[in-house]
Coordinates of C-alpha atoms in Angstrom, one line a residue:
X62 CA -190.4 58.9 -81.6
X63 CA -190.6 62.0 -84.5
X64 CA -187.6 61.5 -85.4
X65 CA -187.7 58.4 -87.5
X66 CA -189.1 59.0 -91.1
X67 CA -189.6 55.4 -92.8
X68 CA -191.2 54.2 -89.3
X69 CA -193.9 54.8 -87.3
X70 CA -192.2 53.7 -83.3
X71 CA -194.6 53.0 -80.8
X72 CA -193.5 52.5 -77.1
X73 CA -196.8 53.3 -75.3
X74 CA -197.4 49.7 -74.6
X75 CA -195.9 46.9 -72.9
X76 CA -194.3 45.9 -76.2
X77 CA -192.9 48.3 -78.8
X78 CA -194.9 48.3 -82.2
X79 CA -192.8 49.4 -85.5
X80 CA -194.8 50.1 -88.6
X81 CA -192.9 50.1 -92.0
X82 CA -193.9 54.1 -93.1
X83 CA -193.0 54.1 -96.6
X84 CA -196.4 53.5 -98.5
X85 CA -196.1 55.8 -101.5
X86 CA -192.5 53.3 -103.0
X87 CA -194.9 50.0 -101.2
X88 CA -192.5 49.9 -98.0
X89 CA -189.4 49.6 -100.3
X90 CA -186.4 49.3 -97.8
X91 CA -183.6 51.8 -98.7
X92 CA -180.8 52.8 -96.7
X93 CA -182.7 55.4 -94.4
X94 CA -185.1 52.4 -93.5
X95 CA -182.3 50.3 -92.7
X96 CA -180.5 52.8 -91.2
X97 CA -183.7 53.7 -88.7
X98 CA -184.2 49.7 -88.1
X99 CA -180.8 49.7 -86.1
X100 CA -181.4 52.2 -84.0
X101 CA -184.7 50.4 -83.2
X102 CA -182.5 47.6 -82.0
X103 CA -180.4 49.6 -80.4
X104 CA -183.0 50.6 -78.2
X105 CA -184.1 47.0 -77.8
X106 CA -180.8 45.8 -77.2
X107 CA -180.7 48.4 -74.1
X108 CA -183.9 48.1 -73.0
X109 CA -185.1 44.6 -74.1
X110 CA -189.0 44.2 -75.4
X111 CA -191.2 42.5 -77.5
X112 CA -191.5 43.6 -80.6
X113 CA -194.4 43.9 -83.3
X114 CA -193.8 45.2 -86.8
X115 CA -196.0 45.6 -89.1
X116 CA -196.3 47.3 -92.9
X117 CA -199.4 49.5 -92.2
X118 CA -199.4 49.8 -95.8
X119 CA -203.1 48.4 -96.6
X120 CA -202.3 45.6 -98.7
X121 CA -198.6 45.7 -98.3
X122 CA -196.3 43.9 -95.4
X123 CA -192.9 45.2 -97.9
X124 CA -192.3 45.1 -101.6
X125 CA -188.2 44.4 -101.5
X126 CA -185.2 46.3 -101.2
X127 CA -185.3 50.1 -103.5
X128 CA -184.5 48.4 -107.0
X129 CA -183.2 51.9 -107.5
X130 CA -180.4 51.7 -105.1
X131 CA -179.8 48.2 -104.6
X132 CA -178.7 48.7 -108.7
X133 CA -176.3 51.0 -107.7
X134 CA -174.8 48.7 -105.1
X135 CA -171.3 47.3 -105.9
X136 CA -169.2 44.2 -104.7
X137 CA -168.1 45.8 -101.5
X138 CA -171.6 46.6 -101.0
X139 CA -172.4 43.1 -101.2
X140 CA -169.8 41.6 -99.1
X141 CA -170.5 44.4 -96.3
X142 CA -174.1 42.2 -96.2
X143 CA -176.2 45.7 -95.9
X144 CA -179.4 44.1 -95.4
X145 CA -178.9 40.7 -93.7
X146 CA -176.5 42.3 -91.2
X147 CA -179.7 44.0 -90.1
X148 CA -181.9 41.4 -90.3
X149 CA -179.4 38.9 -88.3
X150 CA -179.6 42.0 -85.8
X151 CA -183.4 41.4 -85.7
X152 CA -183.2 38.0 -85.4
X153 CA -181.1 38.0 -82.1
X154 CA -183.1 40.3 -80.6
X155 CA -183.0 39.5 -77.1
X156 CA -187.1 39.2 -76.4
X157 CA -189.4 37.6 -79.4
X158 CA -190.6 39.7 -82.4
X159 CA -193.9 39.1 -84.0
X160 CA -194.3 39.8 -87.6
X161 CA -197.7 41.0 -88.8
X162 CA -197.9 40.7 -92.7
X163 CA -200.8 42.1 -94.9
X164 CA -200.3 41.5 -98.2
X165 CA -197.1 41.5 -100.3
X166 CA -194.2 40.6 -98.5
X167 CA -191.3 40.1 -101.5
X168 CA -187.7 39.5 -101.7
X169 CA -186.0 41.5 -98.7
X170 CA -189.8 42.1 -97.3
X171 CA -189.9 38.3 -97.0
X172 CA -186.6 37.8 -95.6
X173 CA -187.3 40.9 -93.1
X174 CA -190.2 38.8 -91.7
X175 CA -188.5 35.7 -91.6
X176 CA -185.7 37.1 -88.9
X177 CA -188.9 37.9 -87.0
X178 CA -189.5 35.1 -84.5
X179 CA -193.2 34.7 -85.0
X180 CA -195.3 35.6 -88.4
X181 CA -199.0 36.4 -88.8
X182 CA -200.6 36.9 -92.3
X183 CA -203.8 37.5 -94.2
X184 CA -205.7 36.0 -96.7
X185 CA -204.1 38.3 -99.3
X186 CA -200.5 37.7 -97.7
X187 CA -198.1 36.7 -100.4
X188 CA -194.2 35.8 -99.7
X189 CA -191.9 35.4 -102.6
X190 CA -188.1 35.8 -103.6
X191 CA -188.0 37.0 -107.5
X192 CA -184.0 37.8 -106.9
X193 CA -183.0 35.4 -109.5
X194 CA -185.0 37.3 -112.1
X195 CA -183.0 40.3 -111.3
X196 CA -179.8 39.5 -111.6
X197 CA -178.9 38.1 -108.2
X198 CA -179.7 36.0 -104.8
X199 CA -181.9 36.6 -102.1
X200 CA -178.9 37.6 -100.3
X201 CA -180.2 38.5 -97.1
X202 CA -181.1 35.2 -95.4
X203 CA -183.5 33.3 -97.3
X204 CA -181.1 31.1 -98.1
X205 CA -180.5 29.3 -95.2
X206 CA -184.2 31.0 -93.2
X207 CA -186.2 29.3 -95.5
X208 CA -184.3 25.8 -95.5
X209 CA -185.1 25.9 -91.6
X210 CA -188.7 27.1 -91.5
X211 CA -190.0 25.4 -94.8
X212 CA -187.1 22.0 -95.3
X213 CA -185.1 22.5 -98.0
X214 CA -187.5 21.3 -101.0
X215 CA -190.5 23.8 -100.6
X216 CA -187.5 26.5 -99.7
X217 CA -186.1 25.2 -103.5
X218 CA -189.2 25.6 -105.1
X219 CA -189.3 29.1 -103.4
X220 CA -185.8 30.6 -104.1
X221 CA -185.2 28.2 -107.0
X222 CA -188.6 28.0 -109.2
X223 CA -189.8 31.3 -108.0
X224 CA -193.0 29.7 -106.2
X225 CA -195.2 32.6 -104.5
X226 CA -196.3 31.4 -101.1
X227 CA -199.9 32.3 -100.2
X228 CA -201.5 32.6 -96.9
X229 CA -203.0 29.0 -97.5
X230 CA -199.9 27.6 -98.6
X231 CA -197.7 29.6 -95.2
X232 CA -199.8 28.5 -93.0
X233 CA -200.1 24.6 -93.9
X234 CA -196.1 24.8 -94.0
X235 CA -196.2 26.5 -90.7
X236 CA -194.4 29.7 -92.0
X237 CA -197.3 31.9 -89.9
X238 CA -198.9 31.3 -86.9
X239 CA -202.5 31.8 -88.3
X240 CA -204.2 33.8 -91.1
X241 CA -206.7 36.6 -89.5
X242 CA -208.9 39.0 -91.5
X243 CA -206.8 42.4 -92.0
X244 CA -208.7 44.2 -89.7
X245 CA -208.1 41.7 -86.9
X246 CA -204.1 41.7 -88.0
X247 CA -202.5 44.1 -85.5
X248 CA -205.5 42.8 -82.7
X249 CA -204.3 39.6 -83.1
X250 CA -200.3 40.9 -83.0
X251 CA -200.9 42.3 -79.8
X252 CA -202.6 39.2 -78.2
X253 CA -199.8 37.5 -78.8
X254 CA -197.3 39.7 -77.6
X255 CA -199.5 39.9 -75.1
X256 CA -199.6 36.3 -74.0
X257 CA -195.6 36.7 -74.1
X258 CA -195.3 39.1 -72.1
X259 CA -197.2 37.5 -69.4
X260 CA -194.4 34.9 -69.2
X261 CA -191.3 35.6 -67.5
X262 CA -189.4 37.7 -69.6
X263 CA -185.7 36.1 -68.6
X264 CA -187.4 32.6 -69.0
X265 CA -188.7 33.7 -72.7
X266 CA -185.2 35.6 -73.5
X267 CA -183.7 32.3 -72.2
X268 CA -185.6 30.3 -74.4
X269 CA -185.1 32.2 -77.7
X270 CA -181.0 31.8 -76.8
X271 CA -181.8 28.4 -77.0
X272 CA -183.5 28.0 -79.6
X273 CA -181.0 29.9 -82.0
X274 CA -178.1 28.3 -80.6
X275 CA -176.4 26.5 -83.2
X276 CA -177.1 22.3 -83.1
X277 CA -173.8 21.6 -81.3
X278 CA -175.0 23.6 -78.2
X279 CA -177.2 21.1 -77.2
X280 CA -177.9 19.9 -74.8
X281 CA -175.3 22.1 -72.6
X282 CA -177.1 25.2 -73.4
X283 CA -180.3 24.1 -71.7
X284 CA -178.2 22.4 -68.6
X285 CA -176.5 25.9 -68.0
X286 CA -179.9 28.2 -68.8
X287 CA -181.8 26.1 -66.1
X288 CA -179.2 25.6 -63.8
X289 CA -179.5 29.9 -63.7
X290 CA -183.5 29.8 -63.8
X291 CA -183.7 27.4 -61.1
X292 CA -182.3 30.2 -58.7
X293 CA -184.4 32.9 -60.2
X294 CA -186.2 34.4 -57.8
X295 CA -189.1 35.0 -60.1
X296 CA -189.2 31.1 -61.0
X297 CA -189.7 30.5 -57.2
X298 CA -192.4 33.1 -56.8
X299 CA -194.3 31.6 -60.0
X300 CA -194.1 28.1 -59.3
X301 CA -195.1 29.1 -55.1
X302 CA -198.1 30.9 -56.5
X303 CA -199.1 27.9 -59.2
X304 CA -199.2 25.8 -55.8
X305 CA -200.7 27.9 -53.9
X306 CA -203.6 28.3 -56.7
X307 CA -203.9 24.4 -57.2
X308 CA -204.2 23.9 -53.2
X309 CA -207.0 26.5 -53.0
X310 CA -208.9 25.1 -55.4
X311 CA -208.5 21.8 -54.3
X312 CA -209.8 22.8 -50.6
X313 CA -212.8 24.2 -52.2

């Protein structure tokens, strides 16, 4: 679409790709950026897909929120939750997203890829929240992201001794999928949207419902999801074909 300017929106496959377009301030989310991310998920929300976004800036998944205005933001500002009512947008998505991280991702960078549901990184991939130094939190989930995806002492040592995570680092914590050569990054984005997207796409929305339900949905949420999947008509015609595929080669 031309008419987004701090993204680059690609629809021409069977996943949409988004690519961060604001190299020259190293992907700095401002207002306009946040502004064009929600009517990306408007679009998603109305037409679910996969999703893959990406920095595009060589070297950079997203430097942080624009110092510049996130100065000028005031208490109201903060309590409106600008940036984390996005990102919580993001993250209840209705079909996966797949982060693919080159570089820097920093303060609300980081915390943009960690709403994503699956992250891929580099060998120069760097995550890191430096809020404290300026005066405030990471404010737009890393707080309670990082305590889920890392346990709470390597989140600590994150948001609360400024550690930098490096590729290494993300992938032995599990934090990214794998770590590819940059040139393989968006490749290696696509093969695993790919790979989604061969499953059944109500099964895989089902699942991510699941998976973000809060603790106390369990186990009721999976009765009632599978209780619905069992009459999918799709489920039938899978599971028909899987046995039709296992007698045939048996009979050979």
């Amino acid at each position: 679409m031309s008419d987004f300017e701090t993204l680059l929106f690609d629809d021409s496959r069977d996943h949409v790709e988004v690519t961060l377009n604001r190299s020259d301030t190293k992907n700095a989310i401002d207002a306009q950026m946040i502004d064009e991310l929600h009517r990306v998920c408007a679009i998603l929300e109305r037409t679910p897909q996969i999703m893959i976004l990406t920095g595009g800036a060589d070297g950079v998944f997203a430097g942080g929120a624009d110092i510049a205005q996130l100065r000028d933001r005031n208490r109201d500002d903060g309590l409106a939750g600008i940036n984390v009512t996005l990102f919580e947008r993001i993250r209840a998505l209705p079909l996966p997203t797949v982060a693919a991280i080159d570089g820097y991702a920093l303060g609300g960078g980081a915390e943009l890829s960690y709403a994503c549901d699956v992250r891929l990184a580099t060998p120069r991939t760097v995550f890191g929240q430096p809020e404290p130094g300026l005066g405030i939190i990471a404010g737009a989930g890393a707080t309670f992201r990082l305590v889920r995806l890392l346990g709470e002492s390597v989140a600590k040592q994150v948001l609360l001794a400024g550690e930098w995570l490096d590729a290494d680092q993300a992938l032995r914590f599990g934090l990214v999928q794998s770590v590819v050569d940059p040139t393989e990054l968006v490749a290696a984005a696509r093969g695993v949207a790919e790979k989604m997207g061969r499953s059944s796409q109500l099964a895989l929305r089902m699942t991510k419902l699941a998976v973000d339900a809060g603790e106390g949905a369990h186990p009721q949420i999976e009765l009632a999801i599978q209780a619905m999947l069992f009459e999918d008509d799709e489920k039938i015609a899978r599971m028909t074909d899987f046995l039709d595929r296992r007698a045939a080669r048996s009979a050979r």
